[in-house]
JSON list of C-alpha atoms in Angstrom, two decimals:
[
{"chain": "A", "resi": 1477, "resn": "UNK", "atom": "CA", "xyz": [-3.58, -5.01, 18.01]},
{"chain": "A", "resi": 1478, "resn": "UNK", "atom": "CA", "xyz": [-2.35, -7.52, 15.44]},
{"chain": "A", "resi": 1479, "resn": "UNK", "atom": "CA", "xyz": [-3.36, -5.14, 12.63]},
{"chain": "A", "resi": 1480, "resn": "UNK", "atom": "CA", "xyz": [-1.39, -2.34, 14.31]},
{"chain": "A", "resi": 1481, "resn": "UNK", "atom": "CA", "xyz": [1.72, -4.50, 14.45]},
{"chain": "A", "resi": 1482, "resn": "UNK", "atom": "CA", "xyz": [1.29, -5.69, 10.88]},
{"chain": "A", "resi": 1483, "resn": "UNK", "atom": "CA", "xyz": [0.99, -2.10, 9.64]},
{"chain": "A", "resi": 1484, "resn": "UNK", "atom": "CA", "xyz": [4.01, -1.08, 11.74]},
{"chain": "A", "resi": 1485, "resn": "UNK", "atom": "CA", "xyz": [6.09, -3.85, 10.13]},
{"chain": "A", "resi": 1486, "resn": "UNK", "atom": "CA", "xyz": [4.96, -3.21, 6.54]},
{"chain": "A", "resi": 1487, "resn": "UNK", "atom": "CA", "xyz": [5.22, 0.58, 6.97]},
{"chain": "A", "resi": 1488, "resn": "UNK", "atom": "CA", "xyz": [8.75, 0.20, 8.38]},
{"chain": "A", "resi": 1489, "resn": "UNK", "atom": "CA", "xyz": [9.79, -1.59, 5.19]},
{"chain": "A", "resi": 1490, "resn": "UNK", "atom": "CA", "xyz": [8.29, 1.19, 3.06]},
{"chain": "A", "resi": 1491, "resn": "UNK", "atom": "CA", "xyz": [9.95, 3.82, 5.27]},
{"chain": "A", "resi": 1492, "resn": "UNK", "atom": "CA", "xyz": [13.32, 2.12, 4.77]},
{"chain": "A", "resi": 1493, "resn": "UNK", "atom": "CA", "xyz": [12.86, 2.35, 0.99]},
{"chain": "A", "resi": 1494, "resn": "UNK", "atom": "CA", "xyz": [11.76, 6.02, 1.26]},
{"chain": "A", "resi": 1495, "resn": "UNK", "atom": "CA", "xyz": [14.84, 6.75, 3.36]},
{"chain": "A", "resi": 1496, "resn": "UNK", "atom": "CA", "xyz": [17.00, 4.90, 0.85]},
{"chain": "A", "resi": 1497, "resn": "UNK", "atom": "CA", "xyz": [16.05, 7.05, -2.14]},
{"chain": "A", "resi": 1498, "resn": "UNK", "atom": "CA", "xyz": [18.96, 9.17, -3.34]},
{"chain": "A", "resi": 1499, "resn": "UNK", "atom": "CA", "xyz": [18.08, 12.89, -3.67]},
{"chain": "A", "resi": 1500, "resn": "UNK", "atom": "CA", "xyz": [17.84, 12.62, -7.48]},
{"chain": "A", "resi": 1501, "resn": "UNK", "atom": "CA", "xyz": [16.09, 9.25, -7.34]},
{"chain": "A", "resi": 1502, "resn": "UNK", "atom": "CA", "xyz": [12.58, 10.57, -6.83]},
{"chain": "A", "resi": 1503, "resn": "UNK", "atom": "CA", "xyz": [12.22, 11.08, -10.58]},
{"chain": "A", "resi": 1504, "resn": "UNK", "atom": "CA", "xyz": [13.24, 7.50, -11.46]},
{"chain": "A", "resi": 1505, "resn": "UNK", "atom": "CA", "xyz": [10.70, 5.57, -13.53]},
{"chain": "A", "resi": 1506, "resn": "UNK", "atom": "CA", "xyz": [8.47, 3.32, -11.41]},
{"chain": "A", "resi": 1507, "resn": "UNK", "atom": "CA", "xyz": [6.89, -0.01, -12.46]},
{"chain": "A", "resi": 1508, "resn": "UNK", "atom": "CA", "xyz": [3.44, 1.63, -12.49]},
{"chain": "A", "resi": 1509, "resn": "UNK", "atom": "CA", "xyz": [2.75, 2.95, -15.98]},
{"chain": "A", "resi": 1510, "resn": "UNK", "atom": "CA", "xyz": [3.49, 6.67, -16.21]},
{"chain": "A", "resi": 1511, "resn": "UNK", "atom": "CA", "xyz": [4.70, 6.98, -12.62]},
{"chain": "A", "resi": 1512, "resn": "UNK", "atom": "CA", "xyz": [8.04, 7.99, -11.16]},
{"chain": "A", "resi": 1513, "resn": "UNK", "atom": "CA", "xyz": [9.20, 7.09, -7.65]},
{"chain": "A", "resi": 1514, "resn": "UNK", "atom": "CA", "xyz": [7.69, 10.26, -6.17]},
{"chain": "A", "resi": 1515, "resn": "UNK", "atom": "CA", "xyz": [4.29, 9.23, -7.60]},
{"chain": "A", "resi": 1516, "resn": "UNK", "atom": "CA", "xyz": [4.35, 6.03, -5.55]},
{"chain": "A", "resi": 1517, "resn": "UNK", "atom": "CA", "xyz": [4.36, 8.17, -2.40]},
{"chain": "A", "resi": 1518, "resn": "UNK", "atom": "CA", "xyz": [1.94, 10.66, -3.97]},
{"chain": "A", "resi": 1519, "resn": "UNK", "atom": "CA", "xyz": [-0.57, 7.87, -4.59]},
{"chain": "A", "resi": 1520, "resn": "UNK", "atom": "CA", "xyz": [-0.53, 6.84, -0.94]},
{"chain": "A", "resi": 1521, "resn": "UNK", "atom": "CA", "xyz": [-0.67, 10.35, 0.55]},
{"chain": "A", "resi": 1522, "resn": "UNK", "atom": "CA", "xyz": [-3.52, 11.39, -1.74]},
{"chain": "A", "resi": 1523, "resn": "UNK", "atom": "CA", "xyz": [-5.58, 8.20, -1.88]},
{"chain": "A", "resi": 1524, "resn": "UNK", "atom": "CA", "xyz": [-5.41, 6.99, 1.72]},
{"chain": "A", "resi": 1525, "resn": "UNK", "atom": "CA", "xyz": [-6.68, 10.20, 3.40]},
{"chain": "A", "resi": 1526, "resn": "UNK", "atom": "CA", "xyz": [-9.61, 10.23, 0.96]},
{"chain": "A", "resi": 1527, "resn": "UNK", "atom": "CA", "xyz": [-10.27, 6.54, 1.66]},
{"chain": "A", "resi": 1528, "resn": "UNK", "atom": "CA", "xyz": [-10.27, 7.00, 5.45]},
{"chain": "A", "resi": 1529, "resn": "UNK", "atom": "CA", "xyz": [-12.72, 9.88, 5.13]},
{"chain": "A", "resi": 1530, "resn": "UNK", "atom": "CA", "xyz": [-14.88, 7.87, 2.70]},
{"chain": "A", "resi": 1531, "resn": "UNK", "atom": "CA", "xyz": [-15.59, 5.16, 5.25]},
{"chain": "A", "resi": 1532, "resn": "UNK", "atom": "CA", "xyz": [-15.17, 6.78, 8.69]},
{"chain": "A", "resi": 1533, "resn": "UNK", "atom": "CA", "xyz": [-15.53, 10.01, 10.63]},
{"chain": "A", "resi": 1534, "resn": "UNK", "atom": "CA", "xyz": [-11.73, 10.21, 10.98]},
{"chain": "A", "resi": 1535, "resn": "UNK", "atom": "CA", "xyz": [-9.70, 12.80, 9.15]},
{"chain": "A", "resi": 1536, "resn": "UNK", "atom": "CA", "xyz": [-6.19, 12.10, 7.91]},
{"chain": "A", "resi": 1537, "resn": "UNK", "atom": "CA", "xyz": [-4.41, 15.18, 6.61]},
{"chain": "A", "resi": 1538, "resn": "UNK", "atom": "CA", "xyz": [-1.00, 15.32, 4.98]},
{"chain": "A", "resi": 1539, "resn": "UNK", "atom": "CA", "xyz": [0.39, 18.86, 4.91]},
{"chain": "A", "resi": 1540, "resn": "UNK", "atom": "CA", "xyz": [3.87, 18.13, 3.56]},
{"chain": "A", "resi": 1541, "resn": "UNK", "atom": "CA", "xyz": [4.17, 18.64, -0.20]},
{"chain": "A", "resi": 1542, "resn": "UNK", "atom": "CA", "xyz": [5.10, 15.35, -1.84]},
{"chain": "A", "resi": 1543, "resn": "UNK", "atom": "CA", "xyz": [6.90, 17.23, -4.61]},
{"chain": "A", "resi": 1544, "resn": "UNK", "atom": "CA", "xyz": [9.14, 19.04, -2.12]},
{"chain": "A", "resi": 1545, "resn": "UNK", "atom": "CA", "xyz": [9.57, 16.31, 0.49]},
{"chain": "A", "resi": 1546, "resn": "UNK", "atom": "CA", "xyz": [8.13, 12.87, -0.26]},
{"chain": "A", "resi": 1547, "resn": "UNK", "atom": "CA", "xyz": [9.66, 11.45, 2.91]},
{"chain": "A", "resi": 1548, "resn": "UNK", "atom": "CA", "xyz": [7.92, 14.02, 5.12]},
{"chain": "A", "resi": 1549, "resn": "UNK", "atom": "CA", "xyz": [4.60, 13.43, 3.36]},
{"chain": "A", "resi": 1550, "resn": "UNK", "atom": "CA", "xyz": [4.89, 9.67, 3.88]},
{"chain": "A", "resi": 1551, "resn": "UNK", "atom": "CA", "xyz": [5.92, 10.11, 7.52]},
{"chain": "A", "resi": 1552, "resn": "UNK", "atom": "CA", "xyz": [2.84, 12.24, 8.25]},
{"chain": "A", "resi": 1553, "resn": "UNK", "atom": "CA", "xyz": [0.55, 9.65, 6.69]},
{"chain": "A", "resi": 1554, "resn": "UNK", "atom": "CA", "xyz": [2.25, 6.69, 8.36]},
{"chain": "A", "resi": 1555, "resn": "UNK", "atom": "CA", "xyz": [2.16, 8.28, 11.81]},
{"chain": "A", "resi": 1556, "resn": "UNK", "atom": "CA", "xyz": [-1.54, 9.16, 11.60]},
{"chain": "A", "resi": 1557, "resn": "UNK", "atom": "CA", "xyz": [-2.50, 5.68, 10.41]},
{"chain": "A", "resi": 1558, "resn": "UNK", "atom": "CA", "xyz": [-0.39, 4.05, 13.09]},
{"chain": "A", "resi": 1559, "resn": "UNK", "atom": "CA", "xyz": [-2.00, 6.26, 15.75]},
{"chain": "A", "resi": 1560, "resn": "UNK", "atom": "CA", "xyz": [-5.44, 5.09, 14.58]},
{"chain": "A", "resi": 1561, "resn": "UNK", "atom": "CA", "xyz": [-4.46, 1.44, 14.65]},
{"chain": "A", "resi": 1562, "resn": "UNK", "atom": "CA", "xyz": [-2.74, 1.75, 18.03]},
{"chain": "A", "resi": 1563, "resn": "UNK", "atom": "CA", "xyz": [-6.06, 2.79, 19.60]},
{"chain": "A", "resi": 1564, "resn": "UNK", "atom": "CA", "xyz": [-8.08, -0.44, 19.94]},
{"chain": "A", "resi": 1565, "resn": "UNK", "atom": "CA", "xyz": [-11.36, 1.48, 20.07]},
{"chain": "A", "resi": 1566, "resn": "UNK", "atom": "CA", "xyz": [-10.58, 3.18, 16.73]},
{"chain": "A", "resi": 1567, "resn": "UNK", "atom": "CA", "xyz": [-9.51, -0.10, 15.11]},
{"chain": "A", "resi": 1568, "resn": "UNK", "atom": "CA", "xyz": [-12.87, -1.61, 16.14]},
{"chain": "A", "resi": 1569, "resn": "UNK", "atom": "CA", "xyz": [-14.95, 1.28, 14.77]},
{"chain": "A", "resi": 1570, "resn": "UNK", "atom": "CA", "xyz": [-16.96, 0.57, 11.64]},
{"chain": "A", "resi": 1571, "resn": "UNK", "atom": "CA", "xyz": [-15.53, 1.39, 8.25]},
{"chain": "A", "resi": 1572, "resn": "UNK", "atom": "CA", "xyz": [-18.41, 1.53, 5.80]},
{"chain": "A", "resi": 1573, "resn": "UNK", "atom": "CA", "xyz": [-18.21, 1.94, 2.05]},
{"chain": "A", "resi": 1574, "resn": "UNK", "atom": "CA", "xyz": [-20.08, 0.04, -0.64]},
{"chain": "A", "resi": 1575, "resn": "UNK", "atom": "CA", "xyz": [-17.18, 0.71, -2.99]},
{"chain": "A", "resi": 1576, "resn": "UNK", "atom": "CA", "xyz": [-14.83, -1.10, -0.61]},
{"chain": "A", "resi": 1577, "resn": "UNK", "atom": "CA", "xyz": [-16.88, -4.10, 0.45]},
{"chain": "A", "resi": 1578, "resn": "UNK", "atom": "CA", "xyz": [-19.53, -2.75, 2.80]},
{"chain": "A", "resi": 1579, "resn": "UNK", "atom": "CA", "xyz": [-19.11, -2.55, 6.57]},
{"chain": "A", "resi": 1580, "resn": "UNK", "atom": "CA", "xyz": [-16.16, -3.98, 8.51]},
{"chain": "A", "resi": 1581, "resn": "UNK", "atom": "CA", "xyz": [-13.97, -2.97, 11.46]},
{"chain": "A", "resi": 1582, "resn": "UNK", "atom": "CA", "xyz": [-11.63, -0.11, 10.56]},
{"chain": "A", "resi": 1583, "resn": "UNK", "atom": "CA", "xyz": [-8.58, -2.16, 11.54]},
{"chain": "A", "resi": 1584, "resn": "UNK", "atom": "CA", "xyz": [-9.60, -4.93, 9.13]},
{"chain": "A", "resi": 1585, "resn": "UNK", "atom": "CA", "xyz": [-10.27, -2.42, 6.35]},
{"chain": "A", "resi": 1586, "resn": "UNK", "atom": "CA", "xyz": [-6.93, -0.68, 6.89]},
{"chain": "A", "resi": 1587, "resn": "UNK", "atom": "CA", "xyz": [-5.09, -3.99, 6.79]},
{"chain": "A", "resi": 1588, "resn": "UNK", "atom": "CA", "xyz": [-6.95, -5.24, 3.73]},
{"chain": "A", "resi": 1589, "resn": "UNK", "atom": "CA", "xyz": [-6.74, -2.10, 1.62]},
{"chain": "A", "resi": 1590, "resn": "UNK", "atom": "CA", "xyz": [-4.03, 0.19, 2.97]},
{"chain": "A", "resi": 1591, "resn": "UNK", "atom": "CA", "xyz": [-1.41, -2.15, 4.45]},
{"chain": "A", "resi": 1592, "resn": "UNK", "atom": "CA", "xyz": [-1.67, -4.27, 1.32]},
{"chain": "A", "resi": 1593, "resn": "UNK", "atom": "CA", "xyz": [-1.23, -1.22, -0.89]},
{"chain": "A", "resi": 1594, "resn": "UNK", "atom": "CA", "xyz": [1.82, -0.14, 1.11]},
{"chain": "A", "resi": 1595, "resn": "UNK", "atom": "CA", "xyz": [3.28, -3.65, 0.72]},
{"chain": "A", "resi": 1596, "resn": "UNK", "atom": "CA", "xyz": [3.00, -3.66, -3.07]},
{"chain": "A", "resi": 1597, "resn": "UNK", "atom": "CA", "xyz": [4.21, -0.08, -3.33]},
{"chain": "A", "resi": 1598, "resn": "UNK", "atom": "CA", "xyz": [7.25, -0.98, -1.23]},
{"chain": "A", "resi": 1599, "resn": "UNK", "atom": "CA", "xyz": [8.22, -3.27, -4.09]},
{"chain": "A", "resi": 1600, "resn": "UNK", "atom": "CA", "xyz": [7.44, -0.52, -6.61]},
{"chain": "A", "resi": 1601, "resn": "UNK", "atom": "CA", "xyz": [9.57, 2.07, -4.83]},
{"chain": "A", "resi": 1602, "resn": "UNK", "atom": "CA", "xyz": [12.42, -0.39, -4.35]},
{"chain": "A", "resi": 1603, "resn": "UNK", "atom": "CA", "xyz": [12.29, -1.35, -8.02]},
{"chain": "A", "resi": 1604, "resn": "UNK", "atom": "CA", "xyz": [12.20, 2.26, -9.20]},
{"chain": "A", "resi": 1605, "resn": "UNK", "atom": "CA", "xyz": [15.15, 3.29, -7.06]},
{"chain": "A", "resi": 1606, "resn": "UNK", "atom": "CA", "xyz": [17.35, 0.20, -7.33]},
{"chain": "A", "resi": 1607, "resn": "UNK", "atom": "CA", "xyz": [16.86, -0.95, -3.75]},
{"chain": "A", "resi": 1608, "resn": "UNK", "atom": "CA", "xyz": [16.24, -4.35, -2.19]},
{"chain": "A", "resi": 1609, "resn": "UNK", "atom": "CA", "xyz": [12.87, -5.61, -3.51]},
{"chain": "A", "resi": 1610, "resn": "UNK", "atom": "CA", "xyz": [12.27, -7.96, -0.59]},
{"chain": "A", "resi": 1611, "resn": "UNK", "atom": "CA", "xyz": [8.81, -7.57, 0.92]},
{"chain": "A", "resi": 1612, "resn": "UNK", "atom": "CA", "xyz": [7.00, -9.49, 3.65]},
{"chain": "A", "resi": 1613, "resn": "UNK", "atom": "CA", "xyz": [6.38, -12.94, 2.13]},
{"chain": "A", "resi": 1614, "resn": "UNK", "atom": "CA", "xyz": [3.84, -14.05, 4.74]},
{"chain": "A", "resi": 1615, "resn": "UNK", "atom": "CA", "xyz": [1.66, -10.98, 4.26]},
{"chain": "A", "resi": 1616, "resn": "UNK", "atom": "CA", "xyz": [2.12, -11.23, 0.48]},
{"chain": "A", "resi": 1617, "resn": "UNK", "atom": "CA", "xyz": [0.88, -14.84, 0.53]},
{"chain": "A", "resi": 1618, "resn": "UNK", "atom": "CA", "xyz": [-2.26, -13.91, 2.47]},
{"chain": "A", "resi": 1619, "resn": "UNK", "atom": "CA", "xyz": [-2.87, -10.92, 0.25]},
{"chain": "A", "resi": 1620, "resn": "UNK", "atom": "CA", "xyz": [-2.46, -12.99, -2.91]},
{"chain": "A", "resi": 1621, "resn": "UNK", "atom": "CA", "xyz": [-4.92, -15.63, -1.69]},
{"chain": "A", "resi": 1622, "resn": "UNK", "atom": "CA", "xyz": [-7.40, -13.00, -0.53]},
{"chain": "A", "resi": 1623, "resn": "UNK", "atom": "CA", "xyz": [-7.38, -11.22, -3.88]},
{"chain": "A", "resi": 1624, "resn": "UNK", "atom": "CA", "xyz": [-8.12, -14.28, -6.01]},
{"chain": "A", "resi": 1625, "resn": "UNK", "atom": "CA", "xyz": [-11.92, -14.04, -5.63]},
{"chain": "A", "resi": 1626, "resn": "UNK", "atom": "CA", "xyz": [-11.77, -10.35, -6.61]},
{"chain": "A", "resi": 1627, "resn": "UNK", "atom": "CA", "xyz": [-9.66, -10.83, -9.73]},
{"chain": "A", "resi": 1628, "resn": "UNK", "atom": "CA", "xyz": [-12.26, -9.69, -12.29]},
{"chain": "A", "resi": 1629, "resn": "UNK", "atom": "CA", "xyz": [-13.39, -6.73, -10.18]},
{"chain": "A", "resi": 1630, "resn": "UNK", "atom": "CA", "xyz": [-9.80, -5.55, -9.65]},
{"chain": "A", "resi": 1631, "resn": "UNK", "atom": "CA", "xyz": [-9.04, -5.75, -13.37]},
{"chain": "A", "resi": 1632, "resn": "UNK", "atom": "CA", "xyz": [-12.25, -3.92, -14.31]},
{"chain": "A", "resi": 1633, "resn": "UNK", "atom": "CA", "xyz": [-11.54, -1.18, -11.77]},
{"chain": "A", "resi": 1634, "resn": "UNK", "atom": "CA", "xyz": [-8.25, -0.39, -13.47]},
{"chain": "A", "resi": 1635, "resn": "UNK", "atom": "CA", "xyz": [-6.30, -0.92, -10.26]},
{"chain": "A", "resi": 1636, "resn": "UNK", "atom": "CA", "xyz": [-4.14, -3.57, -11.88]},
{"chain": "A", "resi": 1637, "resn": "UNK", "atom": "CA", "xyz": [-2.91, -4.34, -15.34]},
{"chain": "A", "resi": 1638, "resn": "UNK", "atom": "CA", "xyz": [-3.17, -7.79, -16.89]},
{"chain": "A", "resi": 1639, "resn": "UNK", "atom": "CA", "xyz": [-1.84, -10.60, -14.73]},
{"chain": "A", "resi": 1640, "resn": "UNK", "atom": "CA", "xyz": [1.72, -11.59, -15.62]},
{"chain": "A", "resi": 1641, "resn": "UNK", "atom": "CA", "xyz": [2.27, -15.34, -16.00]},
{"chain": "A", "resi": 1642, "resn": "UNK", "atom": "CA", "xyz": [4.64, -16.97, -13.51]},
{"chain": "A", "resi": 1643, "resn": "UNK", "atom": "CA", "xyz": [5.38, -20.58, -12.61]},
{"chain": "A", "resi": 1644, "resn": "UNK", "atom": "CA", "xyz": [2.79, -22.35, -10.45]},
{"chain": "A", "resi": 1645, "resn": "UNK", "atom": "CA", "xyz": [5.48, -22.99, -7.85]},
{"chain": "A", "resi": 1646, "resn": "UNK", "atom": "CA", "xyz": [6.65, -19.35, -7.74]},
{"chain": "A", "resi": 1647, "resn": "UNK", "atom": "CA", "xyz": [7.14, -17.85, -4.29]},
{"chain": "A", "resi": 1648, "resn": "UNK", "atom": "CA", "xyz": [4.27, -15.80, -2.79]},
{"chain": "A", "resi": 1649, "resn": "UNK", "atom": "CA", "xyz": [5.89, -12.42, -3.47]},
{"chain": "A", "resi": 1650, "resn": "UNK", "atom": "CA", "xyz": [6.44, -13.25, -7.14]},
{"chain": "A", "resi": 1651, "resn": "UNK", "atom": "CA", "xyz": [2.83, -14.46, -7.45]},
{"chain": "A", "resi": 1652, "resn": "UNK", "atom": "CA", "xyz": [1.48, -11.29, -5.82]},
{"chain": "A", "resi": 1653, "resn": "UNK", "atom": "CA", "xyz": [3.59, -8.93, -7.90]},
{"chain": "A", "resi": 1654, "resn": "UNK", "atom": "CA", "xyz": [2.60, -10.77, -11.10]},
{"chain": "A", "resi": 1655, "resn": "UNK", "atom": "CA", "xyz": [-1.06, -10.79, -10.05]},
{"chain": "A", "resi": 1656, "resn": "UNK", "atom": "CA", "xyz": [-0.97, -7.00, -9.80]},
{"chain": "A", "resi": 1657, "resn": "UNK", "atom": "CA", "xyz": [0.24, -6.73, -13.39]},
{"chain": "A", "resi": 1658, "resn": "UNK", "atom": "CA", "xyz": [3.87, -6.03, -12.59]},
{"chain": "A", "resi": 1659, "resn": "UNK", "atom": "CA", "xyz": [6.79, -8.00, -14.00]},
{"chain": "A", "resi": 1660, "resn": "UNK", "atom": "CA", "xyz": [8.60, -9.60, -11.05]}
]
């Protein structure tokens, strides 16, 4: 259930940023090249349902239109993912995808790939919309350390831009954001 609680915490931070976007703020430029704030949500609600279906028999469907109501689209996704993680038997099911590291428990895969993505995109949405950029430092530290062995693969995949240089003694959030090619 630890993965369920971690997702709940990280998703709550993202939800707070979604709820904090002014009505006209969804078209604000985001740190991801060519994206606006709405595209941060769009990425999650389009990519994550595909990803879940790629590695499991579960179906995640978002019916809200991200262009009309990004908050509703995010809420649908969040609630379905939380429901999966809150069921211990689902979290223990096998997620299997060669593209995403082979076979592992679904809860582990969700935490590694989805919760981490939500964490970084919390920073993106906050940055785009002028909100508090604070994200979970403990999770960021673990994510940063876990991504180090995959550096070359992540760069080749196009998921991240070039690493941004920061001081060796930078805090974990700054290191993670810089690792993903964003300027902290």
